[in-house]
């Protein structure tokens, strides 16, 4: 039996449109429709006209031409693609969640505020931080907030610090977030074991340094065991330590970023806390801080008045940076994470981490023994929740690249690993199985990798044309970017 | 050991043995002992049933639209979400996918996002729409940064009447590059942009001029052609913020010279959910000088390598953080893709007539309320003499406070508008009222009746 993804010759909604069909959802009650001044009035609106059954069938077909964690193993490194509990979808669809407005009087949304307050306390406990701002919409948004807090802090204490130090193995958002907040980025190399080169860090840190951004475990899945030394280099120089929480699934419940000395910590709820990624979002990227950064957090802070048993919104924060998005963040996502945390509990979180790390080490040990693949950095050390395999030996031998291997994996009914990241590993395949994969699935993955390595030797040319079982074969992405077609409107104009 | 989400818990020993180790702790031996946590101070796991009980109990303290009518808008709107739109976004293949990095296995998502871009492009009248930003406010922040990249200038103009939250987000986005945000005056009676003031502040360092249409306070701007003209003559970009539902009835920004459009896409198929998830709309003219400076993901039409089968993939990725790092056009990575799919399914379902119906019921309801409330002694509406869509400012002129007015409405199981006293003190005791098709005529009449009683002092 082999895997096949669905394939429909599915037109665009505009091509399905029939001139007479209509939605017709509402029956107006008020007869008097105000007359819009001609100057303001719209003349033409080109939206497709479809009946409801056509719309449903269209999007169901499209969904079938897509792959989610519910479809199969999704070992996309750095993204923590774990099972998303269906219960959380039900909970967040309750009318008391969906149909409340962010500007409601606080007395009418006490339930929502209580959830936010409790979620904040839970994240603060997991991260080892004082307070948490739940507003950022994603990890990168949390990074931007973190960097703005760094700015506000140094401005407040009257120090002019212009640089942020980042390891060369870091995620692209770290560099971009620091730059967006106006810092000059200073990149330091990793050492021969794939970790922060402490001497290079020491040399890079000065009285211009505002912060060091680090994820621990790092993007190679290796724990930065010299973290104490790293933290003291930064703190001795008066600078701050920022934690990119994308990799929290490797240590949650085993150690806490705040305890390791991180001053600012972001969490990726759409990774570690199992809220579905939605094909790219919505996520949530709460930011936790130590006491000295608390005054700068965005407003409002949610406070609890024990005497009155009331939650209230505290806007009276003179040093606050203001807002980094509207309202309270992606609330429905926050509700899902809250429910997930309740269902996991303290013991479940620790168990999740332990099994996520076990699964990763299990895969690592099996895969690095397949000729053609290797683990470059510190292969004997246990990895955390993920590891990076290099396909460089295979490429040297057969010409088959990491991308080819990844594309071929799609034919086995797996999603591909992250590839060509982190950039310090040639032909990188970054693999993160998570704790929610059964062993049988991991074993099937190992078998697929073995078969691909064999195919690479036997018939590399065929392999280079993979995938064959997805709804379309390999796409000419280079040409698509050369003269991009970005909408139906543009397509129709060009066709004329 | 053995949580139901963790299938291998019971195989722990067996798998450890294959790794040649005795205890899972050995996998964590590289964490220095001083930093190890014994146990987190969180409660033990709850079952699914217990979690539901807990959530029901906590959430029972919320009052919600449907249980009571809520007349709030201001950047987040109640609109009816058809059941099948919710169903489509609950499809696991969409819901539980990551960003479509593997285009061959993600054609469904990529096509749906391309359709989102296309449908919004029709609605706003510009050809290029990205695959979403976090929300309207962050889209505005990104638009300001983009106007700086395109023009090389560092000043940004915004109208006086703008949501203070949006203004604050903009300020924070501009902070890093040292971009200055200044205000354009608006006529206190009509809310219309003061063209003379605009002319004065439009110096050579202005990168972008931003207006909202309809404005935060619900009125339409009539001098869009003049504003566009002035802006372009000064070499700046013209940026318009929108409520997309309004565009079923009102002239789209693409027809009056907008270079970029931002807005809140939440009303297209998403419930308010206390303000999030939201959907940042971000669009620009089809000019590669602009497109190359755009933030966020862009989905393009493509073809397969081995023939000419139509396909879709992410394009122009060299703008993005994972390639360009600190020189990227933005740091955005995860966006609001699923909300964009909801918007696509919603727009495809409504069609032109359905969307016009939604917009005209919303407008008719608001105008009905406006007229009826204005008849009540001590109330005055609208505060601005201009055409309004579905929101307007109600003023109280009898010496009482809006706070008291809203509290008394709540006792009648009605949630009034958003009080503006601290945001715009010059408007006096005032609130921003919004209505949409989620309100029945009975809801509107109850509101008017209760307001009448309150103002007569009978409450
Ligand atoms: C290490 C790391 N940092 C930051 C991010 C950015 O997170 P988000 O996509 O939520 O913005 C990612 C996401 O892939 C990541 O893997």
PDB file of N, CA, C and O and ligand atoms in Angstrom, chain A residues 77-79 137-143 170-174 215 219 244-247 266 268 270-271 277 280 283-285 386 421 430, chain B residues 98-99 101 134 297 321 331-335, ligand 1:
ATOM      1  N   UNK A  77      10.979  20.519  12.328  1.00  0.00           N
ATOM      2  CA  UNK A  77      11.811  20.990  13.432  1.00  0.00           C
ATOM      3  C   UNK A  77      11.563  22.445  13.757  1.00  0.00           C
ATOM      4  O   UNK A  77      11.315  23.253  12.872  1.00  0.00           O
ATOM      5  N   UNK A  78      11.596  22.754  15.048  1.00  0.00           N
ATOM      6  CA  UNK A  78      11.428  24.097  15.573  1.00  0.00           C
ATOM      7  C   UNK A  78       9.961  24.523  15.642  1.00  0.00           C
ATOM      8  O   UNK A  78       9.660  25.585  16.145  1.00  0.00           O
ATOM      9  N   UNK A  79       9.062  23.685  15.117  1.00  0.00           N
ATOM     10  CA  UNK A  79       7.654  24.090  15.051  1.00  0.00           C
ATOM     11  C   UNK A  79       6.758  23.334  16.013  1.00  0.00           C
ATOM     12  O   UNK A  79       5.587  23.679  16.184  1.00  0.00           O
ATOM     13  N   UNK A 137       0.744  38.236  19.217  1.00  0.00           N
ATOM     14  CA  UNK A 137      -0.024  37.314  18.386  1.00  0.00           C
ATOM     15  C   UNK A 137       0.789  36.121  17.903  1.00  0.00           C
ATOM     16  O   UNK A 137       0.240  35.185  17.348  1.00  0.00           O
ATOM     17  N   UNK A 138       2.099  36.158  18.076  1.00  0.00           N
ATOM     18  CA  UNK A 138       2.952  35.054  17.619  1.00  0.00           C
ATOM     19  C   UNK A 138       4.314  35.200  18.283  1.00  0.00           C
ATOM     20  O   UNK A 138       4.566  36.202  18.977  1.00  0.00           O
ATOM     21  N   UNK A 139       5.173  34.215  18.044  1.00  0.00           N
ATOM     22  CA  UNK A 139       6.499  34.262  18.638  1.00  0.00           C
ATOM     23  C   UNK A 139       7.276  35.504  18.229  1.00  0.00           C
ATOM     24  O   UNK A 139       7.840  36.219  19.066  1.00  0.00           O
ATOM     25  N   UNK A 140       7.290  35.781  16.937  1.00  0.00           N
ATOM     26  CA  UNK A 140       8.055  36.928  16.451  1.00  0.00           C
ATOM     27  C   UNK A 140       7.499  38.230  17.022  1.00  0.00           C
ATOM     28  O   UNK A 140       8.248  39.168  17.312  1.00  0.00           O
ATOM     29  N   UNK A 141       6.199  38.263  17.213  1.00  0.00           N
ATOM     30  CA  UNK A 141       5.581  39.456  17.791  1.00  0.00           C
ATOM     31  C   UNK A 141       6.019  39.612  19.248  1.00  0.00           C
ATOM     32  O   UNK A 141       6.267  40.725  19.720  1.00  0.00           O
ATOM     33  N   UNK A 142       6.141  38.480  19.938  1.00  0.00           N
ATOM     34  CA  UNK A 142       6.662  38.499  21.298  1.00  0.00           C
ATOM     35  C   UNK A 142       8.105  38.998  21.333  1.00  0.00           C
ATOM     36  O   UNK A 142       8.491  39.776  22.209  1.00  0.00           O
ATOM     37  N   UNK A 143       8.887  38.576  20.345  1.00  0.00           N
ATOM     38  CA  UNK A 143      10.278  39.043  20.279  1.00  0.00           C
ATOM     39  C   UNK A 143      10.327  40.561  20.108  1.00  0.00           C
ATOM     40  O   UNK A 143      11.130  41.242  20.746  1.00  0.00           O
ATOM     41  N   UNK A 170      20.688  31.132  15.246  1.00  0.00           N
ATOM     42  CA  UNK A 170      19.349  31.554  15.682  1.00  0.00           C
ATOM     43  C   UNK A 170      18.358  31.623  14.535  1.00  0.00           C
ATOM     44  O   UNK A 170      18.720  31.648  13.362  1.00  0.00           O
ATOM     45  N   UNK A 171      17.105  31.673  14.909  1.00  0.00           N
ATOM     46  CA  UNK A 171      16.009  31.777  13.950  1.00  0.00           C
ATOM     47  C   UNK A 171      15.988  33.182  13.351  1.00  0.00           C
ATOM     48  O   UNK A 171      16.298  34.159  14.025  1.00  0.00           O
ATOM     49  N   UNK A 172      15.569  33.278  12.090  1.00  0.00           N
ATOM     50  CA  UNK A 172      15.561  34.546  11.369  1.00  0.00           C
ATOM     51  C   UNK A 172      14.792  35.654  12.063  1.00  0.00           C
ATOM     52  O   UNK A 172      15.150  36.835  11.963  1.00  0.00           O
ATOM     53  N   UNK A 173      13.728  35.275  12.768  1.00  0.00           N
ATOM     54  CA  UNK A 173      12.918  36.309  13.427  1.00  0.00           C
ATOM     55  C   UNK A 173      13.718  37.064  14.482  1.00  0.00           C
ATOM     56  O   UNK A 173      13.471  38.245  14.710  1.00  0.00           O
ATOM     57  N   UNK A 174      14.679  36.385  15.146  1.00  0.00           N
ATOM     58  CA  UNK A 174      15.459  37.058  16.193  1.00  0.00           C
ATOM     59  C   UNK A 174      16.176  38.273  15.617  1.00  0.00           C
ATOM     60  O   UNK A 174      16.106  39.373  16.171  1.00  0.00           O
ATOM     61  N   UNK A 215      17.876  30.827  22.311  1.00  0.00           N
ATOM     62  CA  UNK A 215      16.885  29.802  22.603  1.00  0.00           C
ATOM     63  C   UNK A 215      17.635  28.629  23.229  1.00  0.00           C
ATOM     64  O   UNK A 215      18.738  28.296  22.820  1.00  0.00           O
ATOM     65  N   UNK A 219      18.786  25.863  18.449  1.00  0.00           N
ATOM     66  CA  UNK A 219      18.124  25.339  17.245  1.00  0.00           C
ATOM     67  C   UNK A 219      18.702  24.013  16.767  1.00  0.00           C
ATOM     68  O   UNK A 219      18.137  23.370  15.897  1.00  0.00           O
ATOM     69  N   UNK A 244      14.100  33.006  23.580  1.00  0.00           N
ATOM     70  CA  UNK A 244      13.185  32.646  22.498  1.00  0.00           C
ATOM     71  C   UNK A 244      12.565  31.304  22.864  1.00  0.00           C
ATOM     72  O   UNK A 244      13.230  30.271  22.874  1.00  0.00           O
ATOM     73  N   UNK A 245      11.273  31.316  23.160  1.00  0.00           N
ATOM     74  CA  UNK A 245      10.616  30.136  23.718  1.00  0.00           C
ATOM     75  C   UNK A 245      10.154  29.100  22.721  1.00  0.00           C
ATOM     76  O   UNK A 245       9.399  28.186  23.077  1.00  0.00           O
ATOM     77  N   UNK A 246      10.608  29.203  21.468  1.00  0.00           N
ATOM     78  CA  UNK A 246      10.160  28.234  20.459  1.00  0.00           C
ATOM     79  C   UNK A 246      10.510  26.806  20.874  1.00  0.00           C
ATOM     80  O   UNK A 246       9.850  25.862  20.466  1.00  0.00           O
ATOM     81  N   UNK A 247      11.553  26.655  21.664  1.00  0.00           N
ATOM     82  CA  UNK A 247      12.035  25.310  21.989  1.00  0.00           C
ATOM     83  C   UNK A 247      11.735  24.873  23.420  1.00  0.00           C
ATOM     84  O   UNK A 247      12.369  23.973  23.950  1.00  0.00           O
ATOM     85  N   UNK A 266       9.781  34.587  25.886  1.00  0.00           N
ATOM     86  CA  UNK A 266       8.501  34.446  25.185  1.00  0.00           C
ATOM     87  C   UNK A 266       8.108  32.985  25.086  1.00  0.00           C
ATOM     88  O   UNK A 266       8.943  32.096  25.147  1.00  0.00           O
ATOM     89  N   UNK A 268       5.634  30.187  22.861  1.00  0.00           N
ATOM     90  CA  UNK A 268       4.850  29.987  21.636  1.00  0.00           C
ATOM     91  C   UNK A 268       3.714  29.040  21.973  1.00  0.00           C
ATOM     92  O   UNK A 268       3.909  27.826  22.012  1.00  0.00           O
ATOM     93  N   UNK A 270       1.275  28.208  20.217  1.00  0.00           N
ATOM     94  CA  UNK A 270       0.930  27.353  19.078  1.00  0.00           C
ATOM     95  C   UNK A 270       1.995  26.291  18.835  1.00  0.00           C
ATOM     96  O   UNK A 270       1.917  25.534  17.883  1.00  0.00           O
ATOM     97  N   UNK A 271       2.996  26.258  19.684  1.00  0.00           N
ATOM     98  CA  UNK A 271       3.955  25.156  19.621  1.00  0.00           C
ATOM     99  C   UNK A 271       3.805  24.353  20.907  1.00  0.00           C
ATOM    100  O   UNK A 271       3.145  23.337  20.951  1.00  0.00           O
ATOM    101  N   UNK A 277      -1.964  25.264  14.637  1.00  0.00           N
ATOM    102  CA  UNK A 277      -1.242  26.321  13.949  1.00  0.00           C
ATOM    103  C   UNK A 277      -2.030  26.959  12.815  1.00  0.00           C
ATOM    104  O   UNK A 277      -1.640  28.003  12.288  1.00  0.00           O
ATOM    105  N   UNK A 280      -0.595  28.439   9.505  1.00  0.00           N
ATOM    106  CA  UNK A 280       0.248  29.639   9.568  1.00  0.00           C
ATOM    107  C   UNK A 280      -0.174  30.567  10.685  1.00  0.00           C
ATOM    108  O   UNK A 280       0.500  31.552  10.954  1.00  0.00           O
ATOM    109  N   UNK A 283      -1.596  32.300  16.128  1.00  0.00           N
ATOM    110  CA  UNK A 283      -0.862  31.751  17.248  1.00  0.00           C
ATOM    111  C   UNK A 283      -1.015  32.678  18.436  1.00  0.00           C
ATOM    112  O   UNK A 283      -1.946  33.475  18.503  1.00  0.00           O
ATOM    113  N   UNK A 284      -0.083  32.541  19.375  1.00  0.00           N
ATOM    114  CA  UNK A 284      -0.003  33.488  20.480  1.00  0.00           C
ATOM    115  C   UNK A 284       1.414  33.421  21.026  1.00  0.00           C
ATOM    116  O   UNK A 284       1.958  32.324  21.165  1.00  0.00           O
ATOM    117  N   UNK A 285       1.997  34.569  21.301  1.00  0.00           N
ATOM    118  CA  UNK A 285       3.391  34.627  21.762  1.00  0.00           C
ATOM    119  C   UNK A 285       3.564  35.434  23.026  1.00  0.00           C
ATOM    120  O   UNK A 285       4.270  36.451  23.023  1.00  0.00           O
ATOM    121  N   UNK A 386      14.521  18.008  19.694  1.00  0.00           N
ATOM    122  CA  UNK A 386      14.773  17.924  18.251  1.00  0.00           C
ATOM    123  C   UNK A 386      16.269  17.754  18.011  1.00  0.00           C
ATOM    124  O   UNK A 386      17.078  17.908  18.922  1.00  0.00           O
ATOM    125  N   UNK A 421      17.935  24.747   7.681  1.00  0.00           N
ATOM    126  CA  UNK A 421      17.952  25.557   8.883  1.00  0.00           C
ATOM    127  C   UNK A 421      18.297  24.643  10.043  1.00  0.00           C
ATOM    128  O   UNK A 421      17.770  23.526  10.092  1.00  0.00           O
ATOM    129  N   UNK A 430      16.045  19.240   9.965  1.00  0.00           N
ATOM    130  CA  UNK A 430      15.788  19.483  11.383  1.00  0.00           C
ATOM    131  C   UNK A 430      14.535  18.720  11.771  1.00  0.00           C
ATOM    132  O   UNK A 430      13.453  18.982  11.250  1.00  0.00           O
TER     133      UNK A 430
ATOM    134  N   UNK B  98       0.912  23.503   9.458  1.00  0.00           N
ATOM    135  CA  UNK B  98       1.807  24.637   9.696  1.00  0.00           C
ATOM    136  C   UNK B  98       1.779  25.531   8.459  1.00  0.00           C
ATOM    137  O   UNK B  98       1.046  25.277   7.493  1.00  0.00           O
ATOM    138  N   UNK B  99       2.529  26.602   8.479  1.00  0.00           N
ATOM    139  CA  UNK B  99       2.737  27.444   7.304  1.00  0.00           C
ATOM    140  C   UNK B  99       3.109  26.543   6.117  1.00  0.00           C
ATOM    141  O   UNK B  99       3.892  25.603   6.300  1.00  0.00           O
ATOM    142  N   UNK B 101       5.144  25.457   3.998  1.00  0.00           N
ATOM    143  CA  UNK B 101       6.521  25.405   3.503  1.00  0.00           C
ATOM    144  C   UNK B 101       6.673  24.352   2.406  1.00  0.00           C
ATOM    145  O   UNK B 101       7.484  24.513   1.497  1.00  0.00           O
ATOM    146  N   UNK B 134      -1.122  40.348  11.809  1.00  0.00           N
ATOM    147  CA  UNK B 134      -1.773  39.972  13.070  1.00  0.00           C
ATOM    148  C   UNK B 134      -3.141  40.634  13.248  1.00  0.00           C
ATOM    149  O   UNK B 134      -4.109  40.000  13.621  1.00  0.00           O
ATOM    150  N   UNK B 297       3.806  37.049   4.293  1.00  0.00           N
ATOM    151  CA  UNK B 297       3.774  36.031   3.244  1.00  0.00           C
ATOM    152  C   UNK B 297       2.953  36.494   2.057  1.00  0.00           C
ATOM    153  O   UNK B 297       1.920  37.142   2.233  1.00  0.00           O
ATOM    154  N   UNK B 321      12.200  37.227   6.814  1.00  0.00           N
ATOM    155  CA  UNK B 321      13.189  37.075   7.881  1.00  0.00           C
ATOM    156  C   UNK B 321      14.016  35.802   7.783  1.00  0.00           C
ATOM    157  O   UNK B 321      15.183  35.800   8.119  1.00  0.00           O
ATOM    158  N   UNK B 331       9.642  41.196  10.674  1.00  0.00           N
ATOM    159  CA  UNK B 331       9.994  40.003  11.441  1.00  0.00           C
ATOM    160  C   UNK B 331       8.868  38.973  11.403  1.00  0.00           C
ATOM    161  O   UNK B 331       9.007  37.891  11.956  1.00  0.00           O
ATOM    162  N   UNK B 332       7.737  39.295  10.773  1.00  0.00           N
ATOM    163  CA  UNK B 332       6.561  38.421  10.895  1.00  0.00           C
ATOM    164  C   UNK B 332       6.844  37.042  10.308  1.00  0.00           C
ATOM    165  O   UNK B 332       7.482  36.900   9.269  1.00  0.00           O
ATOM    166  N   UNK B 333       6.396  36.023  11.016  1.00  0.00           N
ATOM    167  CA  UNK B 333       6.595  34.634  10.594  1.00  0.00           C
ATOM    168  C   UNK B 333       5.217  33.995  10.609  1.00  0.00           C
ATOM    169  O   UNK B 333       4.497  34.047   9.622  1.00  0.00           O
ATOM    170  N   UNK B 334       4.744  33.480  11.751  1.00  0.00           N
ATOM    171  CA  UNK B 334       3.356  33.048  11.841  1.00  0.00           C
ATOM    172  C   UNK B 334       2.461  34.258  11.651  1.00  0.00           C
ATOM    173  O   UNK B 334       2.754  35.339  12.163  1.00  0.00           O
ATOM    174  N   UNK B 335       1.350  34.048  10.922  1.00  0.00           N
ATOM    175  CA  UNK B 335       0.421  35.162  10.714  1.00  0.00           C
ATOM    176  C   UNK B 335      -0.966  34.746  11.209  1.00  0.00           C
ATOM    177  O   UNK B 335      -1.061  34.166  12.286  1.00  0.00           O
TER     178      UNK B 335
HETATM  179  C1  LIG C   1      13.384  29.209  17.028  1.00  0.00           C
HETATM  180  C2  LIG C   1      12.210  30.033  16.578  1.00  0.00           C
HETATM  181  N1  LIG C   1      12.098  31.305  16.989  1.00  0.00           N
HETATM  182  C3  LIG C   1      11.062  32.080  16.621  1.00  0.00           C
HETATM  183  C4  LIG C   1      10.076  31.621  15.780  1.00  0.00           C
HETATM  184  C5  LIG C   1       8.958  32.550  15.358  1.00  0.00           C
HETATM  185  O1  LIG C   1       7.727  32.187  15.891  1.00  0.00           O
HETATM  186  P1  LIG C   1       6.361  32.621  15.221  1.00  0.00           P
HETATM  187  O2  LIG C   1       6.239  31.896  13.933  1.00  0.00           O
HETATM  188  O3  LIG C   1       5.334  32.218  16.207  1.00  0.00           O
HETATM  189  O4  LIG C   1       6.391  34.089  15.018  1.00  0.00           O
HETATM  190  C6  LIG C   1      10.137  30.304  15.322  1.00  0.00           C
HETATM  191  C7  LIG C   1       9.074  29.776  14.438  1.00  0.00           C
HETATM  192  O5  LIG C   1       9.227  28.975  13.603  1.00  0.00           O
HETATM  193  C8  LIG C   1      11.218  29.489  15.738  1.00  0.00           C
HETATM  194  O6  LIG C   1      11.308  28.222  15.321  1.00  0.00           O
END
